[in-house]
Coordinates of N, CA and C and ligand atoms in Angstrom, one line a residue:
X28 N 14.6 71.7 -45.5 CA 13.5 70.9 -45.0 C 12.5 71.7 -44.2
X29 N 11.2 71.3 -44.3 CA 10.2 71.9 -43.4 C 10.6 71.5 -42.0
X30 N 10.1 72.4 -41.0 CA 10.4 72.1 -39.6 C 10.0 70.7 -39.2
X31 N 8.8 70.3 -39.5 CA 8.2 69.0 -39.2 C 9.1 67.8 -39.7
X32 N 9.6 68.1 -41.0 CA 10.4 67.0 -41.6 C 11.7 66.8 -40.9
X33 N 12.2 68.0 -40.4 CA 13.5 67.9 -39.6 C 13.2 67.1 -38.4
X34 N 12.1 67.4 -37.6 CA 11.8 66.7 -36.4 C 11.6 65.2 -36.7
X35 N 11.0 64.9 -37.8 CA 10.7 63.5 -38.1 C 12.0 62.7 -38.5
X36 N 12.9 63.5 -39.2 CA 14.1 62.8 -39.7 C 15.1 62.6 -38.7
X37 N 15.1 63.3 -37.5 CA 16.1 63.1 -36.5 C 15.9 61.7 -35.8
X38 N 16.9 60.9 -35.8 CA 16.9 59.7 -35.1 C 18.3 59.6 -34.4
X39 N 18.3 58.8 -33.3 CA 19.6 58.6 -32.7 C 20.5 57.7 -33.6
X40 N 21.7 58.2 -33.9 CA 22.6 57.5 -34.8 C 23.7 56.9 -34.0
X41 N 24.0 55.6 -34.2 CA 25.0 54.9 -33.4 C 26.1 54.3 -34.2
X42 N 26.3 54.8 -35.5 CA 27.4 54.4 -36.3 C 27.6 55.6 -37.3
X43 N 28.8 56.1 -37.3 CA 29.1 57.3 -38.1 C 30.2 57.0 -39.1
X44 N 30.2 57.9 -40.2 CA 31.3 57.9 -41.1 C 32.4 58.7 -40.5
X45 N 33.6 58.6 -41.1 CA 34.7 59.3 -40.5 C 34.8 60.8 -41.1
X46 N 34.0 61.1 -42.0 CA 34.0 62.5 -42.6 C 34.1 63.6 -41.6
X47 N 35.0 64.5 -41.6 CA 35.1 65.5 -40.6 C 34.0 66.5 -40.7
X48 N 33.7 67.2 -39.6 CA 32.7 68.2 -39.6 C 33.5 69.6 -39.5
X49 N 33.3 70.5 -40.4 CA 34.1 71.7 -40.4 C 33.9 72.5 -39.1
X50 N 34.9 73.1 -38.6 CA 34.9 73.8 -37.3 C 33.9 74.9 -37.4
X51 N 33.8 75.6 -38.5 CA 32.8 76.7 -38.6 C 31.4 76.2 -38.4
X52 N 31.1 75.0 -39.0 CA 29.8 74.4 -38.9 C 29.4 74.1 -37.5
X53 N 30.4 73.6 -36.8 CA 30.2 73.2 -35.3 C 29.8 74.5 -34.6
X54 N 30.6 75.5 -34.9 CA 30.3 76.8 -34.1 C 28.9 77.3 -34.5
X55 N 28.5 77.1 -35.8 CA 27.2 77.6 -36.2 C 26.1 76.9 -35.4
X56 N 26.2 75.5 -35.3 CA 25.2 74.7 -34.6 C 25.1 75.2 -33.2
X57 N 26.3 75.3 -32.5 CA 26.3 75.7 -31.1 C 25.7 77.1 -30.9
X58 N 26.0 78.0 -31.9 CA 25.4 79.4 -31.8 C 23.9 79.3 -31.8
X59 N 23.4 78.5 -32.7 CA 21.9 78.3 -32.8 C 21.4 77.7 -31.5
X60 N 22.0 76.7 -31.0 CA 21.6 76.0 -29.8 C 21.5 76.9 -28.6
X61 N 22.3 77.9 -28.6 CA 22.3 79.0 -27.5 C 21.0 79.7 -27.5
X62 N 20.2 79.6 -28.6 CA 18.9 80.3 -28.6 C 17.8 79.5 -27.8
X63 N 18.2 78.3 -27.3 CA 17.3 77.5 -26.5 C 16.8 78.4 -25.3
X64 N 15.6 78.1 -24.8 CA 15.2 78.8 -23.6 C 15.8 78.2 -22.3
X65 N 15.9 79.0 -21.3 CA 16.3 78.5 -20.0 C 15.6 79.3 -18.9
X66 N 15.3 78.6 -17.8 CA 14.6 79.3 -16.7 C 15.3 80.6 -16.3
X67 N 14.6 81.7 -16.3 CA 15.2 83.0 -15.9 C 16.4 83.4 -16.8
X68 N 16.5 82.8 -17.9 CA 17.5 83.1 -18.9 C 19.0 82.8 -18.3
X69 N 19.1 81.9 -17.4 CA 20.5 81.8 -16.8 C 21.5 81.0 -17.8
X70 N 21.0 80.4 -18.8 CA 21.9 79.8 -19.8 C 23.0 79.0 -19.1
X71 N 22.6 77.9 -18.4 CA 23.6 77.2 -17.6 C 24.5 76.3 -18.4
X72 N 24.2 76.1 -19.6 CA 25.0 75.1 -20.4 C 26.4 75.4 -20.6
X73 N 27.2 74.4 -20.5 CA 28.7 74.5 -20.9 C 29.0 73.3 -21.7
X74 N 29.7 73.5 -22.8 CA 29.9 72.4 -23.7 C 31.5 72.3 -24.0
X75 N 31.9 71.0 -24.0 CA 33.3 70.7 -24.4 C 33.2 70.0 -25.8
X76 N 33.8 70.6 -26.8 CA 33.8 70.0 -28.1 C 35.1 69.2 -28.3
X77 N 34.9 67.9 -28.5 CA 36.1 67.1 -28.4 C 36.4 66.4 -29.8
X78 N 37.6 66.6 -30.3 CA 37.9 66.0 -31.6 C 39.4 65.7 -31.5
X79 N 40.0 65.1 -32.7 CA 41.4 64.9 -32.8 C 42.0 64.1 -31.7
X80 N 43.2 64.5 -31.3 CA 44.0 63.8 -30.3 C 43.3 63.7 -29.0
X81 N 42.6 64.7 -28.6 CA 41.9 64.7 -27.3 C 40.8 63.7 -27.3
X82 N 40.0 63.6 -28.4 CA 39.0 62.7 -28.5 C 39.5 61.2 -28.4
X83 N 40.7 61.0 -29.0 CA 41.3 59.6 -29.0 C 41.7 59.3 -27.6
X84 N 42.3 60.3 -26.9 CA 42.8 60.1 -25.6 C 41.6 59.9 -24.6
X85 N 40.6 60.7 -24.8 CA 39.4 60.5 -24.0 C 38.8 59.1 -24.1
X86 N 38.7 58.7 -25.4 CA 38.1 57.3 -25.7 C 39.0 56.3 -25.0
X87 N 40.3 56.3 -25.2 CA 41.1 55.3 -24.7 C 41.1 55.2 -23.1
X88 N 41.1 56.4 -22.5 CA 41.3 56.4 -21.0 C 39.9 56.1 -20.4
X89 N 38.9 56.6 -20.9 CA 37.6 56.3 -20.3 C 37.3 54.8 -20.5
X90 N 37.5 54.2 -21.7 CA 37.3 52.8 -21.8 C 38.2 51.9 -20.9
X91 N 39.5 52.4 -20.8 CA 40.3 51.6 -19.9 C 39.9 51.7 -18.4
X92 N 39.4 52.9 -18.1 CA 39.0 53.2 -16.7 C 37.7 52.3 -16.4
X93 N 36.8 52.2 -17.4 CA 35.6 51.5 -17.3 C 35.8 50.0 -17.0
X94 N 36.9 49.5 -17.7 CA 37.2 48.1 -17.5 C 37.6 47.7 -16.1
X95 N 38.0 48.7 -15.3 CA 38.3 48.5 -13.9 C 37.1 48.4 -13.0
X96 N 35.9 48.5 -13.6 CA 34.6 48.6 -12.9 C 34.7 49.5 -11.6
X97 N 35.0 50.8 -11.9 CA 35.2 51.8 -10.8 C 33.9 52.2 -10.1
X98 N 34.1 52.9 -9.0 CA 33.0 53.4 -8.2 C 32.2 54.4 -9.0
X99 N 32.9 55.2 -9.9 CA 32.1 56.2 -10.7 C 31.4 55.7 -11.9
X100 N 31.0 54.4 -11.8 CA 30.0 53.9 -12.8 C 28.6 54.4 -12.5
X101 N 28.5 55.3 -11.5 CA 27.3 55.9 -11.2 C 27.5 57.4 -11.4
X102 N 26.4 58.1 -11.8 CA 26.5 59.5 -12.0 C 26.7 60.2 -10.7
X103 N 27.3 61.4 -10.7 CA 27.6 62.2 -9.5 C 26.3 62.8 -8.9
X104 N 25.3 62.9 -9.7 CA 24.0 63.5 -9.3 C 23.0 62.3 -9.2
X105 N 21.9 62.5 -8.4 CA 21.0 61.4 -8.2 C 20.4 60.8 -9.5
X106 N 20.6 59.5 -9.7 CA 20.0 58.9 -10.9 C 19.5 57.5 -10.4
X107 N 18.3 57.2 -10.7 CA 17.8 55.9 -10.2 C 17.9 54.9 -11.3
X108 N 18.3 53.7 -10.9 CA 18.3 52.6 -12.0 C 17.1 51.8 -11.9
X109 N 16.1 52.2 -11.0 CA 14.9 51.4 -10.9 C 14.0 51.8 -12.0
X110 N 13.3 50.8 -12.5 CA 12.3 51.1 -13.6 C 11.0 50.3 -13.3
X111 N 9.9 50.9 -13.7 CA 8.7 50.2 -13.6 C 7.9 50.3 -14.9
X112 N 6.8 49.6 -15.0 CA 6.0 49.7 -16.2 C 5.3 51.1 -16.3
X113 N 5.2 51.7 -17.4 CA 5.4 51.1 -18.8 C 6.8 51.3 -19.3
X114 N 7.7 51.9 -18.4 CA 9.0 52.2 -18.9 C 9.9 51.0 -19.3
X115 N 9.7 50.0 -18.4 CA 10.6 48.8 -18.6 C 10.3 48.2 -20.0
X116 N 9.0 48.1 -20.4 CA 8.7 47.5 -21.7 C 9.2 48.4 -22.8
X117 N 9.1 49.7 -22.7 CA 9.6 50.5 -23.8 C 11.1 50.4 -24.0
X118 N 11.8 50.3 -22.8 CA 13.2 50.2 -22.8 C 13.7 48.9 -23.4
X119 N 12.9 47.8 -23.0 CA 13.3 46.5 -23.5 C 13.1 46.4 -25.0
X120 N 11.9 47.0 -25.5 CA 11.6 46.9 -26.9 C 12.8 47.6 -27.7
X121 N 13.3 48.7 -27.2 CA 14.4 49.4 -27.9 C 15.6 48.5 -27.9
X122 N 15.9 47.9 -26.7 CA 17.1 47.0 -26.6 C 17.0 45.8 -27.6
X123 N 15.8 45.3 -27.6 CA 15.6 44.1 -28.4 C 15.8 44.4 -29.9
X124 N 15.2 45.5 -30.3 CA 15.4 45.9 -31.7 C 16.9 46.2 -32.1
X125 N 17.5 47.0 -31.2 CA 18.9 47.4 -31.5 C 19.8 46.2 -31.4
X126 N 19.8 45.4 -30.4 CA 20.7 44.3 -30.3 C 20.4 43.2 -31.3
X127 N 19.1 43.1 -31.6 CA 18.8 42.1 -32.7 C 19.4 42.5 -34.0
X128 N 19.3 43.8 -34.4 CA 19.9 44.2 -35.6 C 21.4 44.0 -35.7
X129 N 22.1 44.1 -34.6 CA 23.5 44.0 -34.7 C 24.0 42.6 -34.2
X130 N 23.0 41.7 -34.0 CA 23.4 40.3 -33.8 C 23.8 40.0 -32.4
X131 N 23.4 40.7 -31.4 CA 23.8 40.4 -30.1 C 22.6 39.6 -29.4
X132 N 22.9 38.4 -29.0 CA 21.8 37.6 -28.4 C 21.5 38.0 -27.0
X133 N 20.2 37.9 -26.6 CA 19.8 38.2 -25.3 C 20.6 37.4 -24.3
X134 N 21.1 38.1 -23.3 CA 21.9 37.3 -22.3 C 23.4 37.3 -22.6
X135 N 23.8 37.8 -23.8 CA 25.3 37.9 -24.1 C 25.8 39.1 -23.4
X136 N 26.1 39.0 -22.1 CA 26.5 40.2 -21.4 C 27.8 40.8 -21.9
X137 N 28.7 39.9 -22.4 CA 30.0 40.5 -22.8 C 29.9 41.3 -24.1
X138 N 29.1 40.8 -25.0 CA 28.8 41.6 -26.2 C 28.0 42.9 -25.9
X139 N 27.1 42.8 -25.0 CA 26.3 44.0 -24.7 C 27.2 45.0 -24.0
X140 N 28.0 44.6 -23.1 CA 29.0 45.5 -22.5 C 29.9 46.2 -23.5
X141 N 30.3 45.4 -24.5 CA 31.2 46.0 -25.6 C 30.4 47.0 -26.3
X142 N 29.2 46.6 -26.7 CA 28.4 47.5 -27.6 C 28.0 48.8 -26.8
X143 N 27.7 48.7 -25.5 CA 27.4 49.9 -24.7 C 28.7 50.8 -24.6
X144 N 29.9 50.1 -24.6 CA 31.1 50.8 -24.6 C 31.4 51.7 -25.8
X145 N 30.6 51.4 -26.8 CA 30.8 52.2 -28.1 C 30.4 53.7 -27.8
X146 N 29.6 53.9 -26.8 CA 29.2 55.2 -26.4 C 30.5 56.0 -26.2
X147 N 31.5 55.4 -25.6 CA 32.7 56.1 -25.2 C 33.7 56.3 -26.3
X148 N 33.3 55.9 -27.5 CA 34.1 56.3 -28.7 C 33.1 57.1 -29.6
X149 N 32.1 57.6 -28.9 CA 31.1 58.5 -29.6 C 30.7 57.8 -30.9
X150 N 30.6 56.5 -30.8 CA 30.1 55.7 -32.0 C 30.9 56.0 -33.3
X151 N 32.2 56.3 -33.0 CA 33.1 56.7 -34.2 C 32.8 58.0 -34.8
X152 N 32.0 58.8 -34.2 CA 31.7 60.2 -34.8 C 32.9 61.0 -34.7
X153 N 33.2 61.9 -35.7 CA 34.4 62.7 -35.7 C 34.4 63.7 -34.5
X154 N 33.2 64.1 -34.0 CA 33.1 65.1 -33.0 C 32.3 64.5 -31.8
X155 N 32.8 64.7 -30.6 CA 32.0 64.4 -29.4 C 31.8 65.7 -28.7
X156 N 30.7 65.8 -27.9 CA 30.3 66.9 -27.1 C 30.1 66.5 -25.7
X157 N 30.6 67.2 -24.8 CA 30.3 66.9 -23.4 C 29.7 68.1 -22.7
X158 N 28.5 67.9 -22.1 CA 27.7 69.0 -21.5 C 27.9 69.0 -20.0
X159 N 28.2 70.1 -19.5 CA 28.4 70.2 -18.0 C 27.6 71.3 -17.4
X160 N 27.4 71.3 -16.1 CA 26.6 72.3 -15.5 C 27.1 72.6 -14.1
X161 N 27.0 73.8 -13.6 CA 27.4 74.1 -12.3 C 26.7 73.3 -11.2
X162 N 27.4 72.7 -10.3 CA 26.7 71.9 -9.3 C 25.7 72.6 -8.4
X163 N 25.9 73.9 -8.3 CA 25.1 74.6 -7.4 C 23.7 75.0 -7.9
X164 N 23.5 74.7 -9.2 CA 22.2 75.1 -9.8 C 21.1 74.2 -9.4
X165 N 19.9 74.7 -9.5 CA 18.7 74.0 -9.3 C 18.5 72.9 -10.3
X166 N 17.8 71.8 -9.9 CA 17.6 70.7 -10.8 C 16.8 71.1 -12.1
X167 N 16.1 72.2 -12.0 CA 15.4 72.8 -13.2 C 16.4 73.0 -14.3
X168 N 17.6 73.3 -14.0 CA 18.6 73.6 -15.0 C 18.9 72.4 -15.9
X169 N 18.6 71.2 -15.3 CA 18.8 70.0 -16.2 C 17.8 70.1 -17.4
X170 N 16.7 70.7 -17.2 CA 15.7 70.9 -18.3 C 16.4 71.8 -19.3
X171 N 17.0 72.8 -18.8 CA 17.6 73.8 -19.8 C 18.7 73.1 -20.6
X172 N 19.4 72.2 -20.1 CA 20.5 71.5 -20.8 C 19.8 70.6 -21.9
X173 N 18.7 70.0 -21.5 CA 17.9 69.2 -22.5 C 17.4 70.0 -23.6
X174 N 17.0 71.2 -23.3 CA 16.5 72.1 -24.4 C 17.6 72.5 -25.3
X175 N 18.7 72.8 -24.7 CA 19.9 73.1 -25.5 C 20.3 71.9 -26.4
X176 N 20.3 70.7 -25.9 CA 20.7 69.6 -26.6 C 19.7 69.3 -27.8
X177 N 18.4 69.4 -27.5 CA 17.5 69.1 -28.6 C 17.5 70.2 -29.7
X178 N 17.7 71.5 -29.3 CA 17.9 72.5 -30.3 C 19.1 72.2 -31.2
X179 N 20.2 71.8 -30.5 CA 21.4 71.4 -31.2 C 21.2 70.2 -32.2
X180 N 20.4 69.2 -31.7 CA 20.2 68.0 -32.5 C 19.4 68.4 -33.8
X181 N 18.4 69.2 -33.5 CA 17.5 69.5 -34.7 C 18.2 70.4 -35.7
X182 N 19.0 71.3 -35.2 CA 19.8 72.2 -36.1 C 20.8 71.3 -36.9
X183 N 21.4 70.4 -36.2 CA 22.4 69.5 -36.9 C 21.6 68.7 -38.0
X184 N 20.5 68.2 -37.6 CA 19.7 67.4 -38.7 C 19.4 68.3 -39.9
X185 N 18.9 69.5 -39.6 CA 18.6 70.4 -40.6 C 19.8 70.7 -41.6
X186 N 21.0 70.6 -41.0 CA 22.2 70.8 -41.9 C 22.8 69.5 -42.4
X187 N 22.0 68.4 -42.3 CA 22.5 67.1 -42.9 C 23.4 66.3 -41.9
X188 N 23.4 66.7 -40.7 CA 24.2 66.0 -39.7 C 23.4 65.1 -38.8
X189 N 24.0 64.2 -38.2 CA 23.3 63.3 -37.2 C 24.0 63.3 -35.9
X190 N 23.1 62.9 -34.9 CA 23.6 62.9 -33.5 C 23.1 61.7 -32.7
X191 N 23.7 61.6 -31.5 CA 23.1 60.7 -30.5 C 23.3 61.4 -29.2
X192 N 22.2 61.7 -28.4 CA 22.4 62.1 -27.1 C 22.9 61.0 -26.3
X193 N 23.8 61.2 -25.3 CA 24.4 60.1 -24.6 C 24.5 60.4 -23.0
X194 N 23.5 59.9 -22.3 CA 23.6 59.9 -20.9 C 24.7 59.1 -20.4
X195 N 25.2 58.1 -21.2 CA 26.4 57.3 -20.8 C 27.5 58.1 -20.3
X196 N 27.7 59.3 -20.7 CA 28.8 60.1 -20.3 C 28.8 60.7 -18.9
X197 N 27.6 60.5 -18.2 CA 27.6 60.9 -16.8 C 28.1 59.8 -15.9
X198 N 28.5 58.6 -16.5 CA 29.1 57.5 -15.8 C 30.6 57.6 -16.1
X199 N 31.4 57.0 -15.2 CA 32.9 57.0 -15.4 C 33.4 58.4 -15.6
X200 N 32.8 59.3 -14.9 CA 33.1 60.7 -15.1 C 34.4 61.2 -14.7
X201 N 35.1 60.4 -13.8 CA 36.4 60.9 -13.2 C 37.4 61.0 -14.3
X202 N 37.4 60.0 -15.3 CA 38.4 60.1 -16.4 C 38.1 61.2 -17.3
X203 N 36.8 61.4 -17.6 CA 36.4 62.5 -18.4 C 36.8 63.9 -17.8
X204 N 36.5 64.0 -16.5 CA 36.9 65.2 -15.8 C 38.4 65.5 -15.9
X205 N 39.2 64.5 -15.7 CA 40.6 64.7 -15.7 C 41.1 65.1 -17.1
X206 N 40.6 64.4 -18.1 CA 41.2 64.7 -19.5 C 40.7 66.0 -20.0
X207 N 39.5 66.4 -19.7 CA 39.0 67.7 -20.2 C 39.1 68.8 -19.2
X208 N 39.7 68.6 -18.1 CA 40.0 69.5 -17.1 C 38.7 70.2 -16.7
X209 N 37.7 69.4 -16.4 CA 36.4 69.9 -16.0 C 36.4 70.2 -14.5
X210 N 36.1 71.4 -14.0 CA 36.3 71.7 -12.6 C 35.4 70.8 -11.7
X211 N 35.8 70.6 -10.5 CA 35.1 69.8 -9.5 C 33.7 70.3 -9.2
X212 N 33.5 71.6 -9.4 CA 32.2 72.1 -9.1 C 31.2 72.1 -10.3
X213 N 31.5 71.2 -11.3 CA 30.5 71.0 -12.4 C 30.2 69.6 -12.5
X214 N 28.9 69.3 -12.8 CA 28.5 67.9 -13.1 C 28.7 67.7 -14.6
X215 N 29.0 66.5 -14.9 CA 29.0 66.1 -16.4 C 27.6 65.5 -16.6
X216 N 26.8 66.2 -17.3 CA 25.4 65.8 -17.5 C 25.2 64.7 -18.6
X217 N 25.9 64.9 -19.7 CA 25.6 64.0 -20.8 C 26.7 64.3 -21.9
X218 N 26.7 63.4 -22.9 CA 27.5 63.7 -24.1 C 26.6 63.6 -25.3
X219 N 27.3 63.8 -26.5 CA 26.6 63.7 -27.7 C 27.6 63.4 -28.8
X220 N 27.2 62.4 -29.7 CA 28.0 62.2 -30.9 C 27.5 63.0 -32.0
X221 N 28.4 63.6 -32.8 CA 28.0 64.5 -33.9 C 28.8 64.1 -35.1
X222 N 28.1 63.9 -36.2 CA 28.8 63.6 -37.5 C 27.8 63.2 -38.5
X223 N 28.3 62.4 -39.5 CA 27.4 62.0 -40.6 C 27.1 60.5 -40.5
X224 N 25.9 60.1 -40.5 CA 25.5 58.7 -40.3 C 26.1 57.8 -41.3
X225 N 26.5 56.6 -40.8 CA 26.8 55.5 -41.7 C 25.6 54.8 -42.0
X226 N 25.0 55.1 -43.1 CA 23.6 54.5 -43.4 C 23.6 53.0 -43.7
X227 N 24.9 52.5 -43.9 CA 25.0 51.1 -44.2 C 25.0 50.2 -42.9
X228 N 25.2 50.9 -41.8 CA 25.3 50.1 -40.6 C 23.9 49.8 -40.1
X229 N 23.6 48.5 -39.8 CA 22.3 48.0 -39.4 C 21.8 48.7 -38.1
X230 N 22.8 49.1 -37.2 CA 22.3 49.8 -36.0 C 21.5 51.0 -36.2
X231 N 21.8 51.6 -37.4 CA 21.1 52.9 -37.7 C 19.7 52.6 -38.3
X232 N 19.3 51.4 -38.4 CA 17.9 51.1 -38.9 C 16.9 51.1 -37.7
X233 N 17.4 51.3 -36.5 CA 16.5 51.4 -35.4 C 15.6 52.6 -35.5
X234 N 14.3 52.4 -35.4 CA 13.4 53.5 -35.4 C 12.6 53.3 -34.1
X235 N 12.9 54.1 -33.1 CA 12.2 53.9 -31.8 C 10.7 54.4 -31.9
X236 N 9.8 53.4 -31.6 CA 8.4 53.8 -31.8 C 7.9 54.7 -30.7
X237 N 6.9 55.4 -30.9 CA 6.3 56.3 -29.9 C 4.9 55.8 -29.5
X238 N 4.5 56.1 -28.3 CA 3.2 55.7 -27.8 C 2.1 56.5 -28.4
X239 N 0.9 56.0 -28.5 CA -0.2 56.8 -29.0 C -0.5 58.0 -28.1
X240 N -0.9 59.1 -28.7 CA -1.1 60.3 -27.9 C -2.0 60.1 -26.7
X241 N -3.0 59.3 -26.8 CA -4.0 59.1 -25.7 C -3.3 58.4 -24.5
X242 N -2.2 57.8 -24.7 CA -1.5 57.2 -23.6 C -0.8 58.2 -22.7
X243 N -0.6 59.4 -23.3 CA 0.3 60.4 -22.5 C -0.4 61.7 -22.3
X244 N -1.5 62.0 -23.0 CA -2.1 63.3 -22.8 C -3.5 63.2 -22.2
X245 N -3.8 64.1 -21.3 CA -5.1 64.2 -20.7 C -5.6 65.6 -21.1
X246 N -6.6 65.7 -21.8 CA -7.2 67.0 -22.2 C -8.2 67.4 -21.2
X247 N -8.1 68.5 -20.6 CA -9.1 69.0 -19.6 C -9.9 70.2 -20.3
X248 N -11.2 70.1 -20.0 CA -12.0 71.3 -20.6 C -12.9 71.9 -19.5
Ligands
FMN25 C1 18.8 62.2 -22.1 C2 19.1 61.1 -23.1 C3 20.1 60.3 -22.9 C4 20.4 59.3 -23.8 N1 21.5 58.5 -23.6 C5 21.8 57.6 -24.6 C6 23.1 56.8 -24.4 O1 23.8 56.9 -23.5 N2 23.4 55.9 -25.4 C7 22.6 55.8 -26.5 O2 22.9 54.9 -27.4 N3 21.4 56.5 -26.7 C8 21.1 57.4 -25.7 N4 20.0 58.1 -25.9 C9 19.1 58.0 -27.1 C10 17.8 57.3 -26.8 O3 17.9 55.9 -26.7 C11 16.8 57.7 -27.9 O4 16.6 59.1 -27.9 C12 15.5 57.0 -27.8 O5 15.6 55.6 -27.9 C13 14.5 57.5 -28.9 O6 15.0 57.3 -30.2 P1 15.3 58.4 -31.2 O7 16.3 59.4 -30.6 O8 16.0 57.7 -32.4 O9 14.1 59.1 -31.6 C14 19.7 59.2 -25.0 C15 18.6 60.1 -25.2 C16 18.3 61.1 -24.3 C17 17.3 62.0 -24.6

């Protein structure tokens, strides 16, 4: 695929087939993602690749932990849940489209909670990724992680694989920390589902719209 086609073809996938991803291919994707830029080249990214029994245990224990409505339903680092316009409208439009496609009615909190919980089974993807970062690093390093993740997602798409970036994994972090033995001096920044899209699942029909360029760009001359 041409580069632009890869960029256009990548969408967040939230239902996967069970087909395994070969270990060599996962290594290749990660090796390419390491070419992402980072401020002063510190390469702060650390990645846990989760599959097999560990993935199953992680899913079970994080979902069970989540049901207890624990204190760590907030990220360890500052995250605001406040939203204002125009962000609220964009977020609601995404939710309306997604929940509409899978038949969850507005206000059905139990079904929404269950659907959001699918993040913690990596939407049935065969591979889950958890990204961590040293707590002592500057917040600029969060950008570095984002660059790494996007490079990984585009490389995956180029090889016929699909992904979903998952901020959800920075919540309920204590169970994830315990199961993956993530040191206390690292933040769990995000997760990512990796595998082959189930194209029959309606949730994958979501195409998140983008704002017109004039809404976001100011040209100065
Ligand atoms: C930092 C980040 C965190 C995200 N967290 C989640 C998440 O926890 N769960 C989820 O289903 N999608 C998550 N997404 C996917 C976004 O909803 C998605 O990127 C956005 O709606 C645009 O759609 P697209 O990726 O299909 O272009 C996340 C994306 C990013 C970049």
